[in-house]
Structure formats: C-alpha cells, structure tokens
Amino acid sequence: MPLRTRITLLLSIALILMICGLIGLGFVRSRLAESQLADIAIAGQQSLWESLVADQAEDLMDLANRFSFRVSNAPAADAQSLETLIDSSADLIGEGVTVQLLDFDGDIIASNIPTFRTRPIFGPEALARIQAEGVAVGGLRQETPERYVIAGSAVALRRDGPPVVVVMMIDALRVLGDLSNRLGEPSYLVSLRGRMVEGTDPDLYARAAPSLPHRTADAQILDVGDRLYFAAGVPVPDLMGPPAGQLVTLRDATDSLSASRQLERTGVIAISIASLILIIALYVFLRRAFVPLETAIGTLSALSKGDLNELPTIAGSGEIRRIGEALLVFRSNALRLVEQEERIARQRRRQERVIKRQLERLAGTLDPEGQSAIQADLRAIISDPDGAPSADPVPAAGPAARPNEELAMLTEVLQRMSHRISAQHQRLTELIAELQAAIITRARLAGLEQELEIARELQLSFLPKPLPPHPEFTVDGFMETAKEVGGDFFDYFMIDDRHLGVVVADVSGKGVAAALFMAITRTLIKATAMMAVSPAQTLKEVNDFLATDNDQMMFVTLFHGVIDLETLEMRYANAGHNPPLLVDQASGEVVELPSARDPALAVVEGIDFTELSARLKPGTRLFMFTDGVTEAFNPGEEAFGDARLQRVVREAGVPGTDLNQVVRDAVLAFENGAERADDLTCVTVHIHEAP
C-alpha cells in the first residue's frame, strides 16, 4: 500500500472515529432523555394500574362478604344447595361475575359456571394463608392460560360444617378497559411466557410484536407501518406476591419522535458528506506531493530485482532529487558486480560438474530413496541451476558455498552421504519393528471389531418388536448409540389384555460394560413387570437385585409406566430419569410429568419408590426420552436443553407426525456435525381419539 494511501487512511480513520464519537454522544444523550420519559410513563402506568386493581378487588371482597353471610345461613352446604343459592342471588351476582365456593383442600364445591371450564382460583398457599390469618385476599390472578381475572374473597363460617371460602372474580379485561380509557392508549396483559392473554386492541399488539422483559419494567420504540409506538411494560403482581404477568401499553408517539429522528438523520448525512469531501481533498493533495518519490521507489524496486536496464529518473528537488542521483550511482556499481559474478560462476560450474559425476557414481550404491536424498544434497551444495530445490538446503555461508574450494565441497558431500547411509539403516530397522507391531495390533483390532459388531447386533435384538395393531393406542421408539454399543434401552409390552407397560432407561457409562448392565436390567424389569402391575413395586424388586454385590458401582435411571387402556389412567414410577412429556394434540400444550425425585436403580438397597398417576386423554401423546436428547451439544458447546425440546415437541403436534423422527432430526440439525457424547433414545405412545 503506497505511503500516501496509508497517511490518507490513517487521517480518515481518525476523522471518522471523531465523527462517530460525536454522533454517539448525541445518540446517547437522546436515548437518556427517552429513558427518563419512559421511567416517568412506566411509574404512572404502574401506579394507575395498581389503583384500579385495588379498587376493583375491594369491591369484589365487599361483594364476597355479603354473599358469605348467605352461605353461612344456608340450611345445607352440599354442592347442589350451594349452586341453588348462587342461582337465586342474582341481586348480588351481576353479569360477568364468576363465583367459586371452595373448601380448604382446594376443591370447588360450587360455581356459577361448569367446573370443567374452570379450576380453583386459589391454590394451597393462598388457602393456607386465609385459614391461618383469617383475612380475605384479593387482586390479580391468572385463572387459565387464556384468562386473567380480578378476584376478591371472604370466609363463610358455618355452625354445622367446615368453613367455605367465597371467591368473586371478574375478567381483567374490564380493568384494562378503564386503564385504556384513562391513558388514551391500548393496554394488554401478557403472560410470563410472553404471550398476550388480554388486550383492548389485539390486532395492534400482533402487528407491533413488542419484545419486553417479562419480569422487569422496560420500554421500547416500535415501527408499525408508517407509525411509531412507545411500548411500556411493567410486571404486575399476583395477589400472593410473585409476578403474574406483564402490563403493556402502546402509545402512538409518531408526532413527537418523527421530527427528532429526521433531525438526527439529516445531521448524520450532512456530517458524512462533509467528511467524504475532506478525505477526497486530502488524497488528491498527497497524490500530487508523492509522485516524484513513488517514481524513485519504482526504480529502486526494479534494481532490487536485478533489472539493470531501467534508468533512474532525476526529478523533483531537495531530498527526492538526491535519492535519484544515488540510484544512478548504485546502478553503475551493480552492473560491474554482475559481470564479475558471471566470470566466477562459469569457473565454478566447470568444477562442480566433475565432482557431481563422481559422487553420483557413489550414490548409485544406495536404494532409490537414498539416491534421491544424495541428489538433493548435491543440488544444495553445488547449486545445480537445473536441479529441483533441496528439502534440507545447506546454509549459504557453509564452506561448500564459497567458489573454488573443491576439497571443502567434497568433504561436505561425503559427510552428508555417510549420514544418509546411517540414517537409512536405522530407518529400515525401525520400520521392521513397527511393521511387526502393526501386524499384531491389526490382528487384535480385527478381533475386537468383530466382537463389538456381535455385541451391537445382540443389543439391537433386545429392542422390542412392534406390537400388533391396537384400537386404543400406537407405540413406537428408536435408539441410536454413541459408540458401537450403548447403555440406553426401551421396551413396551402388554402385561395383559388391559394394561400396557412402557420402559425407558439409561445406564451409567458407555461401551460394553454399560451394554451388559443394560441387558441384565431389561430382563429383570420385563420379568418383574409381567407378574405385577405396580410400577413402584417392580422398581423396588429390580433395585434390590441390582444393588446387591454392585462392586462396579454402576447405576441406571429408569422410567416405568403402566397404562390402563380402559380408564386411560397411567401409574408410573421414576428412578432418577428425565420426566416424560405429555402432549395435548388438540391444544398444543406440552406438560412435563411430575416426578418424585427418587434415586436411580442399583445405588442403595431397600428403597421404596414413589408411585404417581396421570390421566391420559384421547389424542394425547406420551413422549419419553433419555438425556442423549437434552444433553446433545453443538460445536459451540451449547446444550440442546429441556426448553428447546418442549418447543420442538409443541411445534410437531400435527396429527400423523412421527414425533420420534422430528425430535431426532432436530437434535442432528442442532449438533451440526459435532461428535455425539451420549446415546439417543425416544419412545412415543399415542392414545387414539374416539372414532
């Protein structure tokens, strides 16, 4: 790169950095002002929301107190009597008000809407607080994933029975409407998962798509078509304290922000044009000033390459002119030196040819490789102009490099030839030893590979065969090992005509030891499960057997479930394994099965495993897997993780989709060629919908 270009580039970079700093300071100042306005708007929004929620909650608690008096004086407290009391209290319960009567166990006794369409609004924590402190609670609550409500409560004490918790609630959309009317802007309630649940203008929210943190207050400016919106979000607390969601408002700020942004863009464009003109002017000035120096540098470069035909141009004045005169003297001296070197080179080449012929005859006694090495030495020492370059050239300052010293060159070549012969003999000896060791190693490796292939085929034969078609369910699975043999396994089998057993397990470690331990565990599980339909008892018996004399300290994580095909109730036990996922095909909801956090099998004898149950619905998929799915890593050492797995399973909820294949493809795409560290196993049970 020419000097003038480097100077121009350096000054241009300094100018650009200074301009960028000024622009950055202006940008930061503008953003700080916007941040201060955002803090004021967020504080006002949060204060108004809390005031509206508190007022509405007080009204609902007052209404709950009045209704609790009727419940206390009701002749009976059974569900039918209380529902009749609710229906006859239209003077208290207005339109849009939902009533729930709960016991302190958290069950709904009565409600003015069907119980299958709702769930208890208060959990065990809230009910325990009401029972212990004897105080009513009220505030925001997320009743369902699709609805936020404002709730107020009271306790109805009965003389002839346990107390009843009276809950009154209305849709939070009413309060959102009041907030929007007072602020003059749409408002929304967003769940902690980032999904808009309630809103006064859902279409605008979908187009704006704000991305605000869900647990802290923040604001951002969004471009929606030709309009600019100021989005502000604050976390809103649940009536028990923790955040229940996020309150988001969208204010049309086009008029106030457009002028400011246009001014910023105009300033940046003006500064950029001025900077470009200044850089071009600087480059033109330096180009004209450096032309004579560049001419002298070009001549010097030609002389350095041996081109003595180019005459230096003497131009300019001062230092540049003196450089041209010095180049002219240098050219004359170089011409005389070249003539002298040519005379010496002709004499040296005649001597080298004689020595080379004699040494080539001696090199003919070596093998072809040794002959090639000696020929390379000859070319390096004698500097044969027609030969190929040597892989190990002689230093230019060596004795053989000086002209007219035939004896020194001959000594150097003979020393190298002696070294080549000794090295060749040593290489042959080492090669024979390495060849013998390689033959032995190859024979052992061939035997080991054959044994591993037999072990792999034996392990694959352990996998379950497809069950005959069944009208109630479909089950399938697959396993891919990280090595020739692995420690994962799965099984599914009919215990009797009514019960289906499923097993997914992962043995600690890899390789042949894990595969043998897996085979033992699989045999014990299936043999024990066929004699009893209690998963917890099956795990207890297998654990006691495996933990006995377990000197290698191996263990296995395992999930075992038994599905009643008539009631669709699944009883299961989990010994330290990844909890399976339940996929509701109709709603797309993915739920992780609860786990009792029992330890893995073969760790300690005498452990009683916890048995849990889950109700499966028609259309539900039970997806079981090993940690080879969630602990798969990409080249950046990032894990696949539970959250990504749930997202993949949720997005693959289309009927007829092979869920196992979808998860496998997602893991392979995520790994992106990275070496797999663990076995990959997936099993899916699909409960058929009623025809």
XYZ file of C-alpha atoms in Angstrom:
691
model
C 0.000 0.000 0.000
C 1.550 3.394 -1.002
C 2.624 5.789 1.753
C 0.185 8.453 0.617
C -2.644 5.928 0.896
C -1.565 4.926 4.399
C -1.420 8.554 5.525
C -4.817 9.268 3.958
C -6.270 6.140 5.539
C -4.876 6.991 8.983
C -6.240 10.545 8.912
C -9.564 9.286 7.545
C -9.896 6.752 10.344
C -9.114 9.414 12.955
C -11.701 11.756 11.415
C -14.332 9.011 11.204
C -13.724 7.979 14.806
C -14.106 11.584 15.977
C -17.332 11.990 13.993
C -18.667 8.659 15.246
C -17.877 9.738 18.803
C -19.819 12.983 18.375
C -22.749 11.148 16.776
C -22.612 8.526 19.534
C -22.676 11.161 22.273
C -25.688 12.790 20.664
C -27.391 9.429 20.319
C -26.688 8.543 23.968
C -27.990 11.896 25.119
C -31.170 11.433 23.094
C -31.649 7.924 24.448
C -31.092 9.081 28.035
C -33.831 11.665 27.595
C -36.130 8.994 26.146
C -35.232 6.688 29.062
C -36.167 9.353 31.619
C -39.507 9.920 29.904
C -40.017 6.158 29.786
C -39.380 5.858 33.552
C -41.966 8.579 34.239
C -44.524 6.910 31.937
C -43.896 3.461 33.448
C -44.261 4.773 37.023
C -47.561 6.499 36.173
C -48.841 3.443 34.325
C -47.945 1.128 37.225
C -49.472 3.428 39.848
C -52.751 3.809 37.920
C -52.991 0.048 37.312
C -52.405 -0.811 40.967
C -55.034 1.732 41.986
C -57.630 0.333 39.570
C -56.911 -3.277 40.614
C -57.085 -2.378 44.319
C -60.437 -0.570 43.880
C -61.925 -3.460 41.922
C -60.566 -6.039 44.407
C -62.114 -4.120 47.339
C -65.487 -4.092 45.555
C -65.261 -7.841 44.957
C -64.223 -8.568 48.578
C -67.178 -6.492 49.787
C -69.454 -8.466 47.451
C -67.887 -11.737 48.700
C -68.522 -10.679 52.340
C -72.179 -10.016 51.621
C -72.617 -13.326 49.842
C -70.707 -15.214 52.569
C -73.441 -14.146 55.027
C -75.997 -16.004 52.896
C -73.748 -19.061 52.687
C -73.322 -19.084 56.468
C -77.114 -19.048 56.956
C -77.886 -21.574 54.205
C -79.670 -24.694 55.561
C -77.265 -27.080 53.781
C -73.714 -26.915 52.453
C -73.796 -29.612 49.789
C -72.881 -28.707 46.210
C -76.467 -28.771 44.886
C -77.781 -26.493 47.675
C -74.962 -24.011 47.228
C -75.404 -23.910 43.441
C -79.122 -23.207 44.013
C -78.133 -20.411 46.414
C -75.833 -18.926 43.727
C -78.574 -19.081 41.086
C -81.009 -17.304 43.425
C -78.598 -14.478 44.268
C -78.860 -12.538 41.037
C -79.341 -9.343 43.095
C -75.719 -9.661 44.295
C -74.016 -11.510 41.448
C -74.120 -9.300 38.401
C -73.375 -10.126 34.791
C -69.776 -11.160 34.154
C -69.092 -12.064 37.818
C -67.779 -15.590 38.381
C -68.411 -17.251 41.756
C -66.410 -20.119 43.240
C -67.114 -21.745 46.606
C -64.000 -23.643 47.789
C -63.108 -25.813 50.735
C -59.710 -25.516 52.388
C -58.498 -28.588 50.494
C -58.632 -26.504 47.312
C -61.630 -28.271 45.719
C -64.520 -26.399 44.069
C -67.746 -27.042 45.981
C -69.985 -24.967 43.734
C -69.725 -22.357 40.968
C -71.985 -20.433 38.603
C -70.137 -21.879 35.614
C -69.473 -25.568 34.805
C -66.498 -26.835 36.807
C -64.900 -28.414 33.733
C -64.466 -24.926 32.274
C -62.532 -23.543 35.233
C -60.195 -24.532 38.010
C -59.816 -23.398 41.653
C -58.642 -19.809 41.625
C -56.753 -20.236 44.922
C -54.027 -22.801 45.424
C -52.881 -24.416 48.667
C -50.639 -21.445 49.578
C -53.443 -18.863 49.353
C -55.946 -21.104 51.168
C -53.432 -21.799 53.935
C -52.897 -18.074 54.389
C -56.638 -17.400 54.520
C -57.140 -20.213 57.048
C -54.156 -19.251 59.238
C -54.589 -15.471 59.275
C -58.361 -15.354 58.854
C -58.049 -12.490 56.360
C -59.568 -12.119 52.934
C -57.290 -11.690 49.913
C -57.925 -10.014 46.604
C -56.110 -8.888 43.484
C -54.953 -10.077 40.069
C -54.865 -13.800 39.316
C -54.326 -15.874 36.161
C -57.264 -18.234 36.180
C -56.313 -20.114 32.989
C -53.637 -19.668 30.323
C -56.288 -17.776 28.330
C -57.704 -15.519 31.065
C -56.644 -13.087 33.797
C -59.182 -12.169 36.496
C -59.534 -9.741 39.416
C -60.590 -11.760 42.454
C -61.887 -10.958 45.951
C -62.575 -13.447 48.711
C -64.281 -13.924 52.081
C -64.732 -16.826 54.509
C -68.210 -18.104 55.334
C -68.302 -19.798 58.778
C -70.969 -22.453 59.291
C -72.276 -23.767 62.577
C -72.819 -27.299 61.300
C -69.905 -27.770 58.965
C -66.468 -26.678 57.800
C -65.960 -23.083 56.613
C -66.383 -22.195 52.945
C -64.163 -19.780 51.011
C -66.276 -17.456 48.841
C -64.473 -16.080 45.765
C -65.864 -13.408 43.419
C -63.965 -12.585 40.236
C -64.364 -10.655 37.023
C -62.395 -10.668 33.787
C -59.322 -8.410 33.978
C -60.305 -7.005 30.591
C -62.685 -4.634 32.446
C -59.818 -3.055 34.352
C -57.745 -2.951 31.145
C -60.608 -1.056 29.513
C -60.700 1.503 32.359
C -56.900 1.866 32.152
C -57.006 2.384 28.377
C -59.773 4.999 28.716
C -57.792 6.968 31.302
C -54.455 6.745 29.473
C -55.937 7.106 25.999
C -53.877 4.173 24.693
C -54.394 0.392 24.247
C -53.268 -1.840 27.112
C -52.582 -5.564 27.393
C -51.859 -8.317 29.896
C -49.009 -10.607 28.776
C -48.135 -13.913 30.433
C -44.660 -14.640 31.808
C -44.097 -16.795 28.704
C -44.506 -13.716 26.505
C -47.997 -14.487 25.128
C -50.664 -11.758 25.036
C -53.668 -13.008 27.055
C -55.938 -9.951 27.452
C -55.938 -6.703 25.452
C -58.073 -3.827 24.267
C -56.629 -3.881 20.700
C -55.197 -7.368 19.956
C -54.632 -6.599 16.254
C -52.292 -3.692 17.063
C -50.329 -5.855 19.532
C -49.900 -8.589 16.902
C -48.568 -6.071 14.374
C -46.278 -4.314 16.861
C -44.971 -7.561 18.470
C -43.105 -5.862 21.385
C -40.203 -7.803 22.915
C -40.007 -6.534 26.501
C -38.510 -8.387 29.504
C -41.364 -10.094 31.368
C -40.161 -9.674 34.966
C -38.743 -6.114 34.930
C -40.100 -2.733 33.872
C -38.854 -1.559 30.467
C -39.874 0.378 27.372
C -39.041 0.430 23.660
C -39.986 2.256 20.457
C -41.567 0.174 17.683
C -42.093 0.839 13.978
C -45.569 -0.326 12.914
C -46.159 0.544 9.291
C -45.743 4.319 8.997
C -46.390 4.901 12.727
C -44.091 4.938 15.766
C -45.362 3.456 19.042
C -43.932 3.810 22.545
C -44.294 0.381 24.222
C -44.039 0.355 28.035
C -44.210 -2.786 30.143
C -44.280 -3.342 33.899
C -44.620 -6.612 35.839
C -47.957 -6.916 37.651
C -48.035 -8.874 40.922
C -50.253 -11.811 41.695
C -52.437 -11.423 44.771
C -49.955 -13.727 46.552
C -46.957 -11.547 45.704
C -44.918 -13.010 42.775
C -45.398 -11.552 39.275
C -48.453 -12.937 37.495
C -47.672 -11.345 34.147
C -46.799 -8.081 32.471
C -48.882 -4.961 31.761
C -48.037 -3.489 28.336
C -49.307 -0.227 26.821
C -48.801 1.041 23.257
C -48.780 4.826 22.834
C -48.791 6.417 19.367
C -45.667 8.637 19.505
C -45.297 9.289 15.794
C -45.632 13.078 16.009
C -43.123 13.500 18.863
C -40.479 11.056 17.603
C -40.554 11.558 13.823
C -39.170 15.104 13.953
C -36.355 14.084 16.332
C -35.315 11.109 14.204
C -35.476 13.137 10.993
C -33.168 15.744 12.563
C -30.724 13.010 13.593
C -30.682 11.505 10.098
C -30.165 14.924 8.456
C -27.245 15.698 10.776
C -25.574 12.332 10.122
C -25.934 12.725 6.336
C -24.510 16.271 6.392
C -21.521 15.258 8.512
C -20.867 12.206 6.306
C -20.853 14.303 3.090
C -18.509 16.890 4.615
C -16.157 14.159 5.837
C -16.117 12.484 2.406
C -15.225 15.763 0.666
C -12.404 16.384 3.170
C -10.950 12.886 2.674
C -11.028 13.197 -1.141
C -9.278 16.577 -0.992
C -6.596 15.159 1.311
C -5.996 12.197 -1.001
C -5.601 14.431 -4.107
C -3.112 16.676 -2.300
C -0.972 13.767 -1.081
C -1.037 12.086 -4.505
C 0.456 15.124 -6.218
C 3.056 15.589 -3.478
C 4.277 11.967 -3.588
C 4.556 11.409 -7.393
C 8.380 12.053 -7.624
C 9.067 9.860 -4.574
C 6.980 6.997 -5.999
C 8.937 7.200 -9.275
C 12.215 6.809 -7.369
C 10.804 3.905 -5.339
C 9.720 2.125 -8.553
C 13.265 2.411 -9.967
C 14.779 1.103 -6.704
C 12.371 -1.836 -6.737
C 13.409 -2.760 -10.295
C 17.103 -2.614 -9.329
C 16.492 -4.814 -6.284
C 15.004 -7.479 -8.590
C 18.064 -7.422 -10.844
C 16.582 -5.303 -13.626
C 19.539 -3.062 -14.509
C 18.036 -1.846 -17.788
C 15.788 0.741 -16.134
C 17.467 4.151 -15.799
C 16.632 6.237 -12.704
C 14.679 9.443 -13.367
C 16.144 12.509 -11.679
C 13.213 14.812 -10.894
C 11.921 16.990 -8.127
C 14.128 18.861 -5.717
C 15.786 18.514 -2.347
C 15.836 15.044 -0.800
C 13.892 13.424 -3.652
C 16.466 14.665 -6.263
C 19.378 13.347 -4.158
C 17.656 9.935 -3.999
C 17.577 9.841 -7.842
C 21.296 10.686 -8.140
C 22.223 7.989 -5.587
C 20.199 5.408 -7.562
C 22.169 6.254 -10.713
C 25.499 5.538 -8.922
C 24.063 2.325 -7.437
C 23.098 1.079 -10.940
C 26.648 1.570 -12.264
C 28.194 -0.357 -9.364
C 25.644 -3.168 -9.720
C 26.490 -3.626 -13.428
C 30.198 -4.102 -12.625
C 29.381 -6.575 -9.836
C 27.170 -8.672 -12.133
C 29.947 -9.006 -14.733
C 32.410 -10.178 -12.068
C 29.964 -12.753 -10.617
C 29.315 -14.226 -14.075
C 33.036 -14.912 -14.614
C 33.348 -16.620 -11.222
C 30.144 -18.647 -11.784
C 31.361 -20.066 -15.121
C 34.571 -21.339 -13.499
C 32.707 -22.827 -10.517
C 30.209 -24.682 -12.709
C 33.017 -26.452 -14.587
C 34.471 -27.707 -11.290
C 31.047 -28.721 -9.914
C 30.193 -30.897 -12.916
C 33.346 -33.013 -12.402
C 32.671 -33.532 -8.680
C 28.999 -34.249 -9.250
C 29.661 -37.059 -11.734
C 31.984 -38.806 -9.268
C 29.601 -38.530 -6.349
C 26.629 -39.734 -8.430
C 28.503 -42.949 -9.167
C 28.998 -43.470 -5.407
C 25.310 -42.659 -4.669
C 24.267 -45.396 -7.120
C 25.053 -47.962 -4.434
C 22.140 -46.702 -2.264
C 18.436 -47.503 -2.571
C 16.209 -45.173 -4.651
C 15.251 -43.096 -1.617
C 18.885 -42.668 -0.580
C 19.852 -41.777 -4.157
C 17.161 -39.049 -4.223
C 18.424 -37.649 -0.901
C 22.050 -37.560 -2.120
C 20.968 -35.907 -5.359
C 19.199 -33.266 -3.269
C 22.398 -32.742 -1.252
C 24.394 -32.333 -4.414
C 21.977 -29.752 -5.740
C 22.081 -27.898 -2.409
C 25.869 -27.861 -2.162
C 26.911 -27.481 -5.780
C 23.926 -25.204 -6.596
C 22.878 -27.046 -9.769
C 20.754 -24.481 -11.658
C 18.832 -27.231 -13.461
C 18.026 -29.322 -10.374
C 15.000 -29.265 -8.047
C 15.313 -27.405 -4.710
C 16.596 -29.422 -1.753
C 14.292 -30.250 1.156
C 17.237 -29.670 3.559
C 19.420 -26.985 1.940
C 22.977 -26.245 3.028
C 23.412 -22.780 4.621
C 24.672 -20.193 2.176
C 27.609 -19.365 4.448
C 28.839 -23.009 4.561
C 32.236 -23.934 3.222
C 30.802 -25.579 0.107
C 29.053 -22.357 -0.858
C 32.344 -20.469 -1.494
C 33.754 -20.739 -5.047
C 36.972 -22.544 -5.977
C 37.083 -24.698 -2.842
C 36.641 -28.180 -4.379
C 38.041 -30.027 -1.352
C 35.665 -28.337 1.070
C 32.663 -29.174 -1.138
C 33.748 -32.811 -1.463
C 34.119 -33.127 2.335
C 30.661 -31.707 2.893
C 29.048 -34.105 0.424
C 30.853 -37.145 1.853
C 29.719 -36.247 5.384
C 26.137 -35.968 4.221
C 26.383 -39.273 2.340
C 27.688 -41.042 5.465
C 24.850 -39.565 7.483
C 22.320 -40.685 4.849
C 23.611 -44.254 4.866
C 23.488 -44.494 8.697
C 20.048 -42.913 8.818
C 18.781 -45.286 6.113
C 19.955 -48.313 8.071
C 18.307 -47.041 11.254
C 15.042 -46.312 9.430
C 14.968 -49.828 7.984
C 15.456 -51.345 11.450
C 12.718 -49.167 12.970
C 10.404 -49.880 10.030
C 10.718 -53.654 10.516
C 9.914 -53.309 14.240
C 6.940 -51.029 13.556
C 5.654 -53.407 10.877
C 5.746 -56.353 13.280
C 3.896 -54.352 15.960
C 1.337 -53.141 13.400
C 0.594 -56.695 12.259
C -0.047 -57.799 15.867
C -2.172 -54.712 16.613
C -4.195 -55.148 13.433
C -4.977 -58.763 14.273
C -6.162 -57.753 17.761
C -8.178 -54.855 16.373
C -9.905 -57.091 13.826
C -10.926 -59.478 16.594
C -12.177 -56.644 18.792
C -14.188 -55.088 15.945
C -15.789 -58.466 15.246
C -16.706 -58.876 18.927
C -18.142 -55.323 19.075
C -20.238 -55.959 15.964
C -21.623 -59.147 17.539
C -22.375 -57.191 20.746
C -24.111 -54.459 18.734
C -26.303 -56.975 16.871
C -27.123 -58.691 20.177
C -28.051 -55.351 21.798
C -30.297 -54.371 18.864
C -32.035 -57.744 19.172
C -33.074 -56.699 22.722
C -35.218 -53.857 21.359
C -38.939 -54.635 21.383
C -40.717 -55.915 18.297
C -43.718 -53.893 17.061
C -46.938 -54.755 18.911
C -49.986 -55.935 16.958
C -52.272 -53.049 15.925
C -54.495 -51.933 18.808
C -57.601 -49.693 18.574
C -56.650 -47.720 21.710
C -53.005 -46.782 21.143
C -49.910 -46.789 18.931
C -46.405 -47.079 20.366
C -43.030 -46.877 18.661
C -39.448 -45.950 19.533
C -35.857 -45.911 18.354
C -32.330 -45.908 19.800
C -29.057 -44.666 18.285
C -25.868 -45.469 20.196
C -22.959 -43.019 20.500
C -20.480 -45.929 20.231
C -20.700 -49.449 18.813
C -22.761 -50.483 21.857
C -24.632 -48.242 24.267
C -26.288 -48.073 27.658
C -29.795 -46.872 26.650
C -32.752 -49.187 26.197
C -36.521 -49.060 25.945
C -39.318 -51.625 25.969
C -43.078 -51.799 25.630
C -45.228 -54.860 26.189
C -48.773 -55.930 27.025
C -48.959 -57.093 30.632
C -52.467 -58.421 29.992
C -55.357 -57.528 27.645
C -55.995 -54.295 29.563
C -52.588 -52.994 30.665
C -49.688 -51.680 28.545
C -46.244 -51.410 30.109
C -43.586 -48.957 28.884
C -39.947 -48.619 29.984
C -37.176 -46.121 29.065
C -33.765 -46.319 30.786
C -30.178 -45.046 30.642
C -27.275 -46.984 32.185
C -24.313 -45.031 33.556
C -21.213 -45.121 31.382
C -20.790 -46.286 27.790
C -19.438 -49.243 25.876
C -19.579 -52.968 26.556
C -19.933 -52.697 30.376
C -22.973 -50.438 30.064
C -24.484 -52.720 27.410
C -24.161 -55.795 29.658
C -25.665 -53.945 32.628
C -28.469 -52.763 30.330
C -29.244 -56.340 29.227
C -29.489 -57.502 32.844
C -31.727 -54.565 33.822
C -34.046 -55.020 30.832
C -34.503 -58.720 31.550
C -35.261 -58.070 35.237
C -37.704 -55.210 34.503
C -39.744 -57.151 31.966
C -39.791 -60.354 34.015
C -40.860 -58.478 37.173
C -43.399 -56.193 35.470
C -45.222 -59.153 33.859
C -46.008 -60.519 37.328
C -47.420 -57.310 38.844
C -48.949 -54.071 37.521
C -47.409 -51.850 40.237
C -44.511 -49.852 38.735
C -43.176 -48.823 42.153
C -43.036 -52.433 43.380
C -41.351 -53.507 40.125
C -38.626 -50.871 40.571
C -38.131 -51.833 44.229
C -37.579 -55.526 43.423
C -35.247 -54.795 40.488
C -33.300 -52.244 42.548
C -32.766 -54.704 45.415
C -31.431 -57.298 42.971
C -29.102 -54.882 41.098
C -27.753 -53.156 44.225
C -26.573 -56.470 45.687
C -22.844 -57.021 45.039
C -22.679 -53.996 42.699
C -18.885 -53.699 43.014
C -18.574 -51.632 39.829
C -20.961 -49.006 41.320
C -22.964 -48.822 38.080
C -26.491 -47.454 38.162
C -29.401 -46.948 35.796
C -32.009 -44.180 35.558
C -35.366 -45.598 34.525
C -38.977 -44.583 33.894
C -41.632 -47.323 34.070
C -45.319 -46.728 33.448
C -48.389 -48.950 33.228
C -51.370 -47.629 31.225
C -54.899 -48.890 31.873
C -56.347 -48.927 28.336
C -59.937 -48.819 29.604
C -59.690 -45.864 32.003
C -56.609 -44.248 30.324
C -55.024 -43.866 33.774
C -51.257 -44.314 33.839
C -49.500 -45.330 37.029
C -45.760 -44.762 36.910
C -42.533 -44.587 38.912
C -39.409 -42.627 38.020
C -35.955 -43.691 39.236
C -33.906 -40.535 38.578
C -34.830 -40.403 34.856
C -35.811 -37.435 32.673
C -39.557 -36.795 33.199
C -41.570 -37.667 30.045
C -43.714 -35.071 28.274
C -47.493 -35.159 27.794
C -48.568 -33.538 24.511
C -52.193 -32.443 24.117
C -52.671 -32.671 20.357
C -55.816 -30.519 20.382
C -54.432 -27.508 22.292
C -50.724 -27.978 21.576
C -49.980 -27.829 25.322
C -46.825 -29.689 26.447
C -46.663 -30.686 30.139
C -43.817 -32.384 31.963
C -44.962 -35.352 34.101
C -44.467 -34.704 37.838
C -41.577 -36.616 39.382
C -40.978 -37.754 42.968
C -37.176 -37.361 42.526
C -36.452 -40.948 43.546
C -32.797 -42.119 43.142
C -31.511 -44.270 40.287
C -31.582 -48.073 40.442
C -28.639 -50.123 41.815
C -27.452 -47.336 44.146
C -28.876 -48.342 47.566
C -30.841 -51.427 48.615
C -34.188 -51.309 50.348
C -35.551 -48.115 48.789
C -39.312 -47.681 48.399
C -40.108 -45.914 45.133
C -42.970 -43.438 44.822
C -45.834 -44.344 42.522
C -47.702 -41.497 40.817
C -50.562 -41.435 38.350
C -51.647 -39.325 35.409
C -54.847 -39.260 33.373
C -54.312 -39.583 29.630
C -56.920 -38.214 27.246
C -57.774 -39.386 23.728
C -55.435 -37.649 21.312
C -52.662 -37.357 23.947
C -49.077 -38.314 23.179
C -46.706 -39.577 25.898
C -43.135 -38.743 24.784
C -40.285 -40.485 26.680
C -36.572 -39.909 26.081
C -33.078 -40.178 27.558
C -30.594 -37.424 28.353
C -28.928 -38.011 24.994
C -31.614 -35.629 23.640
C -31.378 -32.736 26.131
C -27.605 -33.082 26.631
C -26.682 -33.064 22.937
C -24.134 -30.319 22.212
C -23.436 -28.231 19.123
C -19.914 -27.163 18.022
C -20.251 -24.110 20.315
C -20.640 -26.376 23.428
C -24.294 -25.299 23.848
C -26.709 -27.960 25.182
C -29.969 -28.813 23.392
C -31.855 -28.374 26.697
C -35.365 -29.062 28.014
C -36.832 -25.769 26.769
C -35.768 -26.406 23.148
C -37.093 -29.997 23.355
C -40.506 -28.795 24.584
C -40.637 -26.230 21.786
C -39.810 -28.886 19.151
C -42.431 -31.260 20.585
C -45.030 -28.458 20.722
C -44.400 -27.457 17.091
C -44.634 -31.094 15.953
C -48.195 -31.501 17.247
C -49.734 -32.098 13.785
C -51.723 -35.388 13.710
C -49.854 -38.164 11.937
C -46.410 -36.634 12.589
C -43.673 -39.081 13.634
C -42.684 -37.304 16.851
C -39.616 -39.512 17.369
C -38.290 -38.671 13.891
C -38.986 -34.948 14.342
C -37.003 -34.857 17.621
C -34.150 -36.895 16.098
C -33.921 -34.560 13.088
C -33.948 -31.522 15.397
C -31.086 -32.961 17.517
C -29.000 -33.815 14.423
C -29.541 -30.317 12.999
C -28.604 -28.772 16.373
C -25.410 -30.873 16.676
C -24.359 -29.659 13.204
C -21.709 -32.341 12.825
C -20.429 -32.241 16.425
C -19.389 -35.598 17.902
C -22.239 -37.230 19.816
C -21.445 -37.729 23.504
C -24.386 -39.959 24.544
C -26.917 -42.457 23.194
C -30.121 -41.070 21.671
C -33.417 -42.800 22.568
C -37.061 -41.718 22.048
C -40.361 -43.546 22.627
C -43.872 -42.200 21.865
C -47.222 -43.625 23.000
C -50.157 -42.144 21.061
C -53.617 -42.561 22.619
C -56.096 -42.725 19.741
C -59.096 -40.429 19.625
C -62.562 -41.957 19.672
C -63.763 -42.798 16.131
